[in-house]
């Protein structure tokens, strides 16, 4: 058993309370390798933003659970090296699908876990979430649950259709499960193809797809039911078109990739939404820069020569999200 506190990590309880009160959201950035982690910590330390390091089930298998523990501990020490005296860094399991996976993450030093029982019948979702909460809270690990189903594909998480969270269920669900935060479905979606072309309009001048708006009416109803309760948005990458264009220009094939407009995320961040998940955007930034380097410098075979520029581009992206979208800069002095 490894306590997250011994690794220098924090859970989400205090940072979420401050975010809800302050009208901003905490960035939750997924990572799979060292370069992504370096970029996240550099951006968070420079902008003094609390940050959530998210690890999916697939990323955990890819990186190895023991290495992840030491990477998280190293991230805290790296942040201190960069001058961030008291880093506010969470290590969070994204979309845990079983009690056993969540338990393993708690035991290995994660400070927060998500149990996603959203695909289960309502009562089964409650039972599974309650079981995870009971175990995690013994060790002061916070728990995120999900109610409602997001469409799209992200590693093991896949659904053809979304089902908006029902506001009339949120009080009962949060009370009976004891969860610390609630991921809801209001129209965000996993992956780089968040909407089908038939769901969107097409801008007559640019030819780009314009996605449908988020269901803020559902969000506001949930806020009324659960005043001050931490709400989470998954599938919230904006899919920056400059990266999509770069990838396509340098040999990729991402037609009609479209994400959530940043102005809608800014609006959400000012509400009870205190955690916004971003994964696809950093994948696009990384891939775009690697493709560009390979195109411009075909002689390159040193990984540092292409992973370094990719890391720098991801840092720029993370800083932009922190400052211009989520408003979390300067909230962790």
JSON list of N, CA and C in Angstrom, two decimals, residues 92-147:
[
{"chain": "A", "resi": 92, "resn": "UNK", "atom": "N", "xyz": [-4.82, 10.84, -11.17]},
{"chain": "A", "resi": 92, "resn": "UNK", "atom": "CA", "xyz": [-6.22, 10.43, -11.26]},
{"chain": "A", "resi": 92, "resn": "UNK", "atom": "C", "xyz": [-6.41, 9.31, -12.28]},
{"chain": "A", "resi": 93, "resn": "UNK", "atom": "N", "xyz": [-7.17, 8.31, -11.90]},
{"chain": "A", "resi": 93, "resn": "UNK", "atom": "CA", "xyz": [-7.56, 7.25, -12.83]},
{"chain": "A", "resi": 93, "resn": "UNK", "atom": "C", "xyz": [-8.76, 7.73, -13.64]},
{"chain": "A", "resi": 94, "resn": "UNK", "atom": "N", "xyz": [-8.64, 7.72, -14.94]},
{"chain": "A", "resi": 94, "resn": "UNK", "atom": "CA", "xyz": [-9.70, 8.15, -15.83]},
{"chain": "A", "resi": 94, "resn": "UNK", "atom": "C", "xyz": [-10.48, 6.93, -16.33]},
{"chain": "A", "resi": 95, "resn": "UNK", "atom": "N", "xyz": [-11.78, 6.94, -16.15]},
{"chain": "A", "resi": 95, "resn": "UNK", "atom": "CA", "xyz": [-12.66, 5.87, -16.63]},
{"chain": "A", "resi": 95, "resn": "UNK", "atom": "C", "xyz": [-12.28, 4.49, -16.12]},
{"chain": "A", "resi": 96, "resn": "UNK", "atom": "N", "xyz": [-12.11, 4.38, -14.82]},
{"chain": "A", "resi": 96, "resn": "UNK", "atom": "CA", "xyz": [-11.99, 3.04, -14.25]},
{"chain": "A", "resi": 96, "resn": "UNK", "atom": "C", "xyz": [-13.29, 2.29, -14.45]},
{"chain": "A", "resi": 97, "resn": "UNK", "atom": "N", "xyz": [-13.19, 1.02, -14.83]},
{"chain": "A", "resi": 97, "resn": "UNK", "atom": "CA", "xyz": [-14.42, 0.29, -15.17]},
{"chain": "A", "resi": 97, "resn": "UNK", "atom": "C", "xyz": [-14.74, -0.85, -14.22]},
{"chain": "A", "resi": 98, "resn": "UNK", "atom": "N", "xyz": [-13.86, -1.10, -13.25]},
{"chain": "A", "resi": 98, "resn": "UNK", "atom": "CA", "xyz": [-14.11, -2.16, -12.27]},
{"chain": "A", "resi": 98, "resn": "UNK", "atom": "C", "xyz": [-13.66, -1.71, -10.89]},
{"chain": "A", "resi": 99, "resn": "UNK", "atom": "N", "xyz": [-14.22, -2.32, -9.87]},
{"chain": "A", "resi": 99, "resn": "UNK", "atom": "CA", "xyz": [-13.76, -2.05, -8.51]},
{"chain": "A", "resi": 99, "resn": "UNK", "atom": "C", "xyz": [-12.30, -2.44, -8.36]},
{"chain": "A", "resi": 100, "resn": "UNK", "atom": "N", "xyz": [-11.92, -3.57, -8.95]},
{"chain": "A", "resi": 100, "resn": "UNK", "atom": "CA", "xyz": [-10.55, -4.07, -8.79]},
{"chain": "A", "resi": 100, "resn": "UNK", "atom": "C", "xyz": [-9.52, -3.09, -9.36]},
{"chain": "A", "resi": 101, "resn": "UNK", "atom": "N", "xyz": [-9.83, -2.48, -10.51]},
{"chain": "A", "resi": 101, "resn": "UNK", "atom": "CA", "xyz": [-8.91, -1.50, -11.09]},
{"chain": "A", "resi": 101, "resn": "UNK", "atom": "C", "xyz": [-8.80, -0.27, -10.19]},
{"chain": "A", "resi": 102, "resn": "UNK", "atom": "N", "xyz": [-9.91, 0.22, -9.70]},
{"chain": "A", "resi": 102, "resn": "UNK", "atom": "CA", "xyz": [-9.88, 1.39, -8.82]},
{"chain": "A", "resi": 102, "resn": "UNK", "atom": "C", "xyz": [-9.12, 1.08, -7.53]},
{"chain": "A", "resi": 103, "resn": "UNK", "atom": "N", "xyz": [-9.35, -0.09, -6.96]},
{"chain": "A", "resi": 103, "resn": "UNK", "atom": "CA", "xyz": [-8.65, -0.49, -5.74]},
{"chain": "A", "resi": 103, "resn": "UNK", "atom": "C", "xyz": [-7.14, -0.55, -5.97]},
{"chain": "A", "resi": 104, "resn": "UNK", "atom": "N", "xyz": [-6.74, -1.12, -7.10]},
{"chain": "A", "resi": 104, "resn": "UNK", "atom": "CA", "xyz": [-5.32, -1.22, -7.43]},
{"chain": "A", "resi": 104, "resn": "UNK", "atom": "C", "xyz": [-4.69, 0.16, -7.53]},
{"chain": "A", "resi": 105, "resn": "UNK", "atom": "N", "xyz": [-5.40, 1.11, -8.14]},
{"chain": "A", "resi": 105, "resn": "UNK", "atom": "CA", "xyz": [-4.87, 2.47, -8.27]},
{"chain": "A", "resi": 105, "resn": "UNK", "atom": "C", "xyz": [-4.75, 3.14, -6.91]},
{"chain": "A", "resi": 106, "resn": "UNK", "atom": "N", "xyz": [-5.75, 2.96, -6.06]},
{"chain": "A", "resi": 106, "resn": "UNK", "atom": "CA", "xyz": [-5.67, 3.50, -4.69]},
{"chain": "A", "resi": 106, "resn": "UNK", "atom": "C", "xyz": [-4.45, 2.93, -3.98]},
{"chain": "A", "resi": 107, "resn": "UNK", "atom": "N", "xyz": [-4.26, 1.63, -4.12]},
{"chain": "A", "resi": 107, "resn": "UNK", "atom": "CA", "xyz": [-3.16, 0.94, -3.43]},
{"chain": "A", "resi": 107, "resn": "UNK", "atom": "C", "xyz": [-1.79, 1.37, -3.97]},
{"chain": "A", "resi": 108, "resn": "UNK", "atom": "N", "xyz": [-1.75, 1.83, -5.22]},
{"chain": "A", "resi": 108, "resn": "UNK", "atom": "CA", "xyz": [-0.47, 2.20, -5.85]},
{"chain": "A", "resi": 108, "resn": "UNK", "atom": "C", "xyz": [-0.19, 3.69, -5.79]},
{"chain": "A", "resi": 109, "resn": "UNK", "atom": "N", "xyz": [-0.98, 4.45, -5.05]},
{"chain": "A", "resi": 109, "resn": "UNK", "atom": "CA", "xyz": [-0.62, 5.84, -4.82]},
{"chain": "A", "resi": 109, "resn": "UNK", "atom": "C", "xyz": [-1.40, 6.87, -5.60]},
{"chain": "A", "resi": 110, "resn": "UNK", "atom": "N", "xyz": [-2.45, 6.47, -6.32]},
{"chain": "A", "resi": 110, "resn": "UNK", "atom": "CA", "xyz": [-3.31, 7.47, -6.97]},
{"chain": "A", "resi": 110, "resn": "UNK", "atom": "C", "xyz": [-4.03, 8.26, -5.89]},
{"chain": "A", "resi": 111, "resn": "UNK", "atom": "N", "xyz": [-4.23, 9.55, -6.13]},
{"chain": "A", "resi": 111, "resn": "UNK", "atom": "CA", "xyz": [-4.92, 10.38, -5.14]},
{"chain": "A", "resi": 111, "resn": "UNK", "atom": "C", "xyz": [-6.39, 10.58, -5.48]},
{"chain": "A", "resi": 112, "resn": "UNK", "atom": "N", "xyz": [-6.79, 10.13, -6.65]},
{"chain": "A", "resi": 112, "resn": "UNK", "atom": "CA", "xyz": [-8.18, 10.27, -7.10]},
{"chain": "A", "resi": 112, "resn": "UNK", "atom": "C", "xyz": [-8.47, 9.17, -8.11]},
{"chain": "A", "resi": 113, "resn": "UNK", "atom": "N", "xyz": [-9.67, 8.65, -8.10]},
{"chain": "A", "resi": 113, "resn": "UNK", "atom": "CA", "xyz": [-10.06, 7.63, -9.08]},
{"chain": "A", "resi": 113, "resn": "UNK", "atom": "C", "xyz": [-11.45, 7.94, -9.62]},
{"chain": "A", "resi": 114, "resn": "UNK", "atom": "N", "xyz": [-11.67, 7.55, -10.85]},
{"chain": "A", "resi": 114, "resn": "UNK", "atom": "CA", "xyz": [-13.01, 7.63, -11.42]},
{"chain": "A", "resi": 114, "resn": "UNK", "atom": "C", "xyz": [-13.53, 6.22, -11.61]},
{"chain": "A", "resi": 115, "resn": "UNK", "atom": "N", "xyz": [-14.73, 5.97, -11.13]},
{"chain": "A", "resi": 115, "resn": "UNK", "atom": "CA", "xyz": [-15.41, 4.73, -11.45]},
{"chain": "A", "resi": 115, "resn": "UNK", "atom": "C", "xyz": [-16.54, 5.07, -12.41]},
{"chain": "A", "resi": 116, "resn": "UNK", "atom": "N", "xyz": [-16.48, 4.50, -13.59]},
{"chain": "A", "resi": 116, "resn": "UNK", "atom": "CA", "xyz": [-17.45, 4.80, -14.63]},
{"chain": "A", "resi": 116, "resn": "UNK", "atom": "C", "xyz": [-18.41, 3.62, -14.78]},
{"chain": "A", "resi": 117, "resn": "UNK", "atom": "N", "xyz": [-19.54, 3.74, -14.11]},
{"chain": "A", "resi": 117, "resn": "UNK", "atom": "CA", "xyz": [-20.58, 2.73, -14.25]},
{"chain": "A", "resi": 117, "resn": "UNK", "atom": "C", "xyz": [-21.74, 3.24, -15.07]},
{"chain": "A", "resi": 118, "resn": "UNK", "atom": "N", "xyz": [-21.47, 4.25, -15.91]},
{"chain": "A", "resi": 118, "resn": "UNK", "atom": "CA", "xyz": [-22.56, 4.92, -16.64]},
{"chain": "A", "resi": 118, "resn": "UNK", "atom": "C", "xyz": [-23.26, 4.02, -17.64]},
{"chain": "A", "resi": 119, "resn": "UNK", "atom": "N", "xyz": [-22.59, 2.96, -18.09]},
{"chain": "A", "resi": 119, "resn": "UNK", "atom": "CA", "xyz": [-23.22, 2.06, -19.05]},
{"chain": "A", "resi": 119, "resn": "UNK", "atom": "C", "xyz": [-24.08, 1.00, -18.37]},
{"chain": "A", "resi": 120, "resn": "UNK", "atom": "N", "xyz": [-24.02, 0.95, -17.04]},
{"chain": "A", "resi": 120, "resn": "UNK", "atom": "CA", "xyz": [-24.78, -0.03, -16.29]},
{"chain": "A", "resi": 120, "resn": "UNK", "atom": "C", "xyz": [-26.19, 0.49, -15.99]},
{"chain": "A", "resi": 121, "resn": "UNK", "atom": "N", "xyz": [-27.11, -0.40, -15.63]},
{"chain": "A", "resi": 121, "resn": "UNK", "atom": "CA", "xyz": [-28.40, 0.06, -15.12]},
{"chain": "A", "resi": 121, "resn": "UNK", "atom": "C", "xyz": [-28.19, 0.96, -13.90]},
{"chain": "A", "resi": 122, "resn": "UNK", "atom": "N", "xyz": [-29.11, 1.88, -13.69]},
{"chain": "A", "resi": 122, "resn": "UNK", "atom": "CA", "xyz": [-28.96, 2.92, -12.66]},
{"chain": "A", "resi": 122, "resn": "UNK", "atom": "C", "xyz": [-28.58, 2.35, -11.30]},
{"chain": "A", "resi": 123, "resn": "UNK", "atom": "N", "xyz": [-29.30, 1.35, -10.82]},
{"chain": "A", "resi": 123, "resn": "UNK", "atom": "CA", "xyz": [-29.03, 0.80, -9.49]},
{"chain": "A", "resi": 123, "resn": "UNK", "atom": "C", "xyz": [-27.67, 0.10, -9.44]},
{"chain": "A", "resi": 124, "resn": "UNK", "atom": "N", "xyz": [-27.26, -0.52, -10.53]},
{"chain": "A", "resi": 124, "resn": "UNK", "atom": "CA", "xyz": [-25.95, -1.17, -10.58]},
{"chain": "A", "resi": 124, "resn": "UNK", "atom": "C", "xyz": [-24.83, -0.14, -10.56]},
{"chain": "A", "resi": 125, "resn": "UNK", "atom": "N", "xyz": [-25.06, 0.99, -11.24]},
{"chain": "A", "resi": 125, "resn": "UNK", "atom": "CA", "xyz": [-24.09, 2.09, -11.22]},
{"chain": "A", "resi": 125, "resn": "UNK", "atom": "C", "xyz": [-23.92, 2.59, -9.79]},
{"chain": "A", "resi": 126, "resn": "UNK", "atom": "N", "xyz": [-25.01, 2.77, -9.09]},
{"chain": "A", "resi": 126, "resn": "UNK", "atom": "CA", "xyz": [-24.95, 3.22, -7.69]},
{"chain": "A", "resi": 126, "resn": "UNK", "atom": "C", "xyz": [-24.19, 2.23, -6.83]},
{"chain": "A", "resi": 127, "resn": "UNK", "atom": "N", "xyz": [-24.49, 0.96, -6.97]},
{"chain": "A", "resi": 127, "resn": "UNK", "atom": "CA", "xyz": [-23.86, -0.06, -6.13]},
{"chain": "A", "resi": 127, "resn": "UNK", "atom": "C", "xyz": [-22.35, -0.12, -6.37]},
{"chain": "A", "resi": 128, "resn": "UNK", "atom": "N", "xyz": [-21.94, -0.09, -7.62]},
{"chain": "A", "resi": 128, "resn": "UNK", "atom": "CA", "xyz": [-20.51, -0.15, -7.94]},
{"chain": "A", "resi": 128, "resn": "UNK", "atom": "C", "xyz": [-19.79, 1.10, -7.45]},
{"chain": "A", "resi": 129, "resn": "UNK", "atom": "N", "xyz": [-20.40, 2.25, -7.68]},
{"chain": "A", "resi": 129, "resn": "UNK", "atom": "CA", "xyz": [-19.78, 3.50, -7.25]},
{"chain": "A", "resi": 129, "resn": "UNK", "atom": "C", "xyz": [-19.65, 3.55, -5.74]},
{"chain": "A", "resi": 130, "resn": "UNK", "atom": "N", "xyz": [-20.68, 3.13, -5.02]},
{"chain": "A", "resi": 130, "resn": "UNK", "atom": "CA", "xyz": [-20.64, 3.12, -3.55]},
{"chain": "A", "resi": 130, "resn": "UNK", "atom": "C", "xyz": [-19.52, 2.22, -3.04]},
{"chain": "A", "resi": 131, "resn": "UNK", "atom": "N", "xyz": [-19.32, 1.09, -3.69]},
{"chain": "A", "resi": 131, "resn": "UNK", "atom": "CA", "xyz": [-18.27, 0.16, -3.27]},
{"chain": "A", "resi": 131, "resn": "UNK", "atom": "C", "xyz": [-16.89, 0.80, -3.42]},
{"chain": "A", "resi": 132, "resn": "UNK", "atom": "N", "xyz": [-16.69, 1.49, -4.54]},
{"chain": "A", "resi": 132, "resn": "UNK", "atom": "CA", "xyz": [-15.41, 2.16, -4.77]},
{"chain": "A", "resi": 132, "resn": "UNK", "atom": "C", "xyz": [-15.23, 3.30, -3.76]},
{"chain": "A", "resi": 133, "resn": "UNK", "atom": "N", "xyz": [-16.28, 4.08, -3.54]},
{"chain": "A", "resi": 133, "resn": "UNK", "atom": "CA", "xyz": [-16.20, 5.19, -2.58]},
{"chain": "A", "resi": 133, "resn": "UNK", "atom": "C", "xyz": [-15.84, 4.68, -1.19]},
{"chain": "A", "resi": 134, "resn": "UNK", "atom": "N", "xyz": [-16.49, 3.63, -0.74]},
{"chain": "A", "resi": 134, "resn": "UNK", "atom": "CA", "xyz": [-16.23, 3.09, 0.60]},
{"chain": "A", "resi": 134, "resn": "UNK", "atom": "C", "xyz": [-14.76, 2.71, 0.76]},
{"chain": "A", "resi": 135, "resn": "UNK", "atom": "N", "xyz": [-14.18, 2.12, -0.29]},
{"chain": "A", "resi": 135, "resn": "UNK", "atom": "CA", "xyz": [-12.77, 1.72, -0.19]},
{"chain": "A", "resi": 135, "resn": "UNK", "atom": "C", "xyz": [-11.84, 2.93, -0.29]},
{"chain": "A", "resi": 136, "resn": "UNK", "atom": "N", "xyz": [-12.06, 3.77, -1.28]},
{"chain": "A", "resi": 136, "resn": "UNK", "atom": "CA", "xyz": [-11.16, 4.89, -1.53]},
{"chain": "A", "resi": 136, "resn": "UNK", "atom": "C", "xyz": [-11.13, 5.88, -0.36]},
{"chain": "A", "resi": 137, "resn": "UNK", "atom": "N", "xyz": [-12.29, 6.14, 0.22]},
{"chain": "A", "resi": 137, "resn": "UNK", "atom": "CA", "xyz": [-12.36, 7.12, 1.30]},
{"chain": "A", "resi": 137, "resn": "UNK", "atom": "C", "xyz": [-11.62, 6.68, 2.56]},
{"chain": "A", "resi": 138, "resn": "UNK", "atom": "N", "xyz": [-11.38, 5.38, 2.70]},
{"chain": "A", "resi": 138, "resn": "UNK", "atom": "CA", "xyz": [-10.57, 4.91, 3.83]},
{"chain": "A", "resi": 138, "resn": "UNK", "atom": "C", "xyz": [-9.16, 5.51, 3.79]},
{"chain": "A", "resi": 139, "resn": "UNK", "atom": "N", "xyz": [-8.72, 5.81, 2.57]},
{"chain": "A", "resi": 139, "resn": "UNK", "atom": "CA", "xyz": [-7.36, 6.31, 2.38]},
{"chain": "A", "resi": 139, "resn": "UNK", "atom": "C", "xyz": [-7.35, 7.76, 1.89]},
{"chain": "A", "resi": 140, "resn": "UNK", "atom": "N", "xyz": [-8.47, 8.44, 2.07]},
{"chain": "A", "resi": 140, "resn": "UNK", "atom": "CA", "xyz": [-8.63, 9.86, 1.71]},
{"chain": "A", "resi": 140, "resn": "UNK", "atom": "C", "xyz": [-8.47, 10.10, 0.20]},
{"chain": "A", "resi": 141, "resn": "UNK", "atom": "N", "xyz": [-8.71, 9.07, -0.59]},
{"chain": "A", "resi": 141, "resn": "UNK", "atom": "CA", "xyz": [-8.69, 9.20, -2.05]},
{"chain": "A", "resi": 141, "resn": "UNK", "atom": "C", "xyz": [-10.08, 9.62, -2.52]},
{"chain": "A", "resi": 142, "resn": "UNK", "atom": "N", "xyz": [-10.14, 10.64, -3.35]},
{"chain": "A", "resi": 142, "resn": "UNK", "atom": "CA", "xyz": [-11.44, 11.15, -3.82]},
{"chain": "A", "resi": 142, "resn": "UNK", "atom": "C", "xyz": [-11.93, 10.35, -5.03]},
{"chain": "A", "resi": 143, "resn": "UNK", "atom": "N", "xyz": [-13.25, 10.36, -5.20]},
{"chain": "A", "resi": 143, "resn": "UNK", "atom": "CA", "xyz": [-13.87, 9.51, -6.23]},
{"chain": "A", "resi": 143, "resn": "UNK", "atom": "C", "xyz": [-14.78, 10.34, -7.13]},
{"chain": "A", "resi": 144, "resn": "UNK", "atom": "N", "xyz": [-14.57, 10.19, -8.42]},
{"chain": "A", "resi": 144, "resn": "UNK", "atom": "CA", "xyz": [-15.44, 10.77, -9.45]},
{"chain": "A", "resi": 144, "resn": "UNK", "atom": "C", "xyz": [-16.33, 9.67, -9.99]},
{"chain": "A", "resi": 145, "resn": "UNK", "atom": "N", "xyz": [-17.61, 9.97, -10.17]},
{"chain": "A", "resi": 145, "resn": "UNK", "atom": "CA", "xyz": [-18.55, 9.02, -10.74]},
{"chain": "A", "resi": 145, "resn": "UNK", "atom": "C", "xyz": [-19.13, 9.61, -12.02]},
{"chain": "A", "resi": 146, "resn": "UNK", "atom": "N", "xyz": [-19.88, 8.82, -12.77]},
{"chain": "A", "resi": 146, "resn": "UNK", "atom": "CA", "xyz": [-20.48, 9.33, -14.00]},
{"chain": "A", "resi": 146, "resn": "UNK", "atom": "C", "xyz": [-21.94, 8.92, -14.09]},
{"chain": "A", "resi": 147, "resn": "UNK", "atom": "N", "xyz": [-22.75, 9.88, -14.53]},
{"chain": "A", "resi": 147, "resn": "UNK", "atom": "CA", "xyz": [-24.19, 9.66, -14.71]},
{"chain": "A", "resi": 147, "resn": "UNK", "atom": "C", "xyz": [-24.57, 10.26, -16.06]}
]
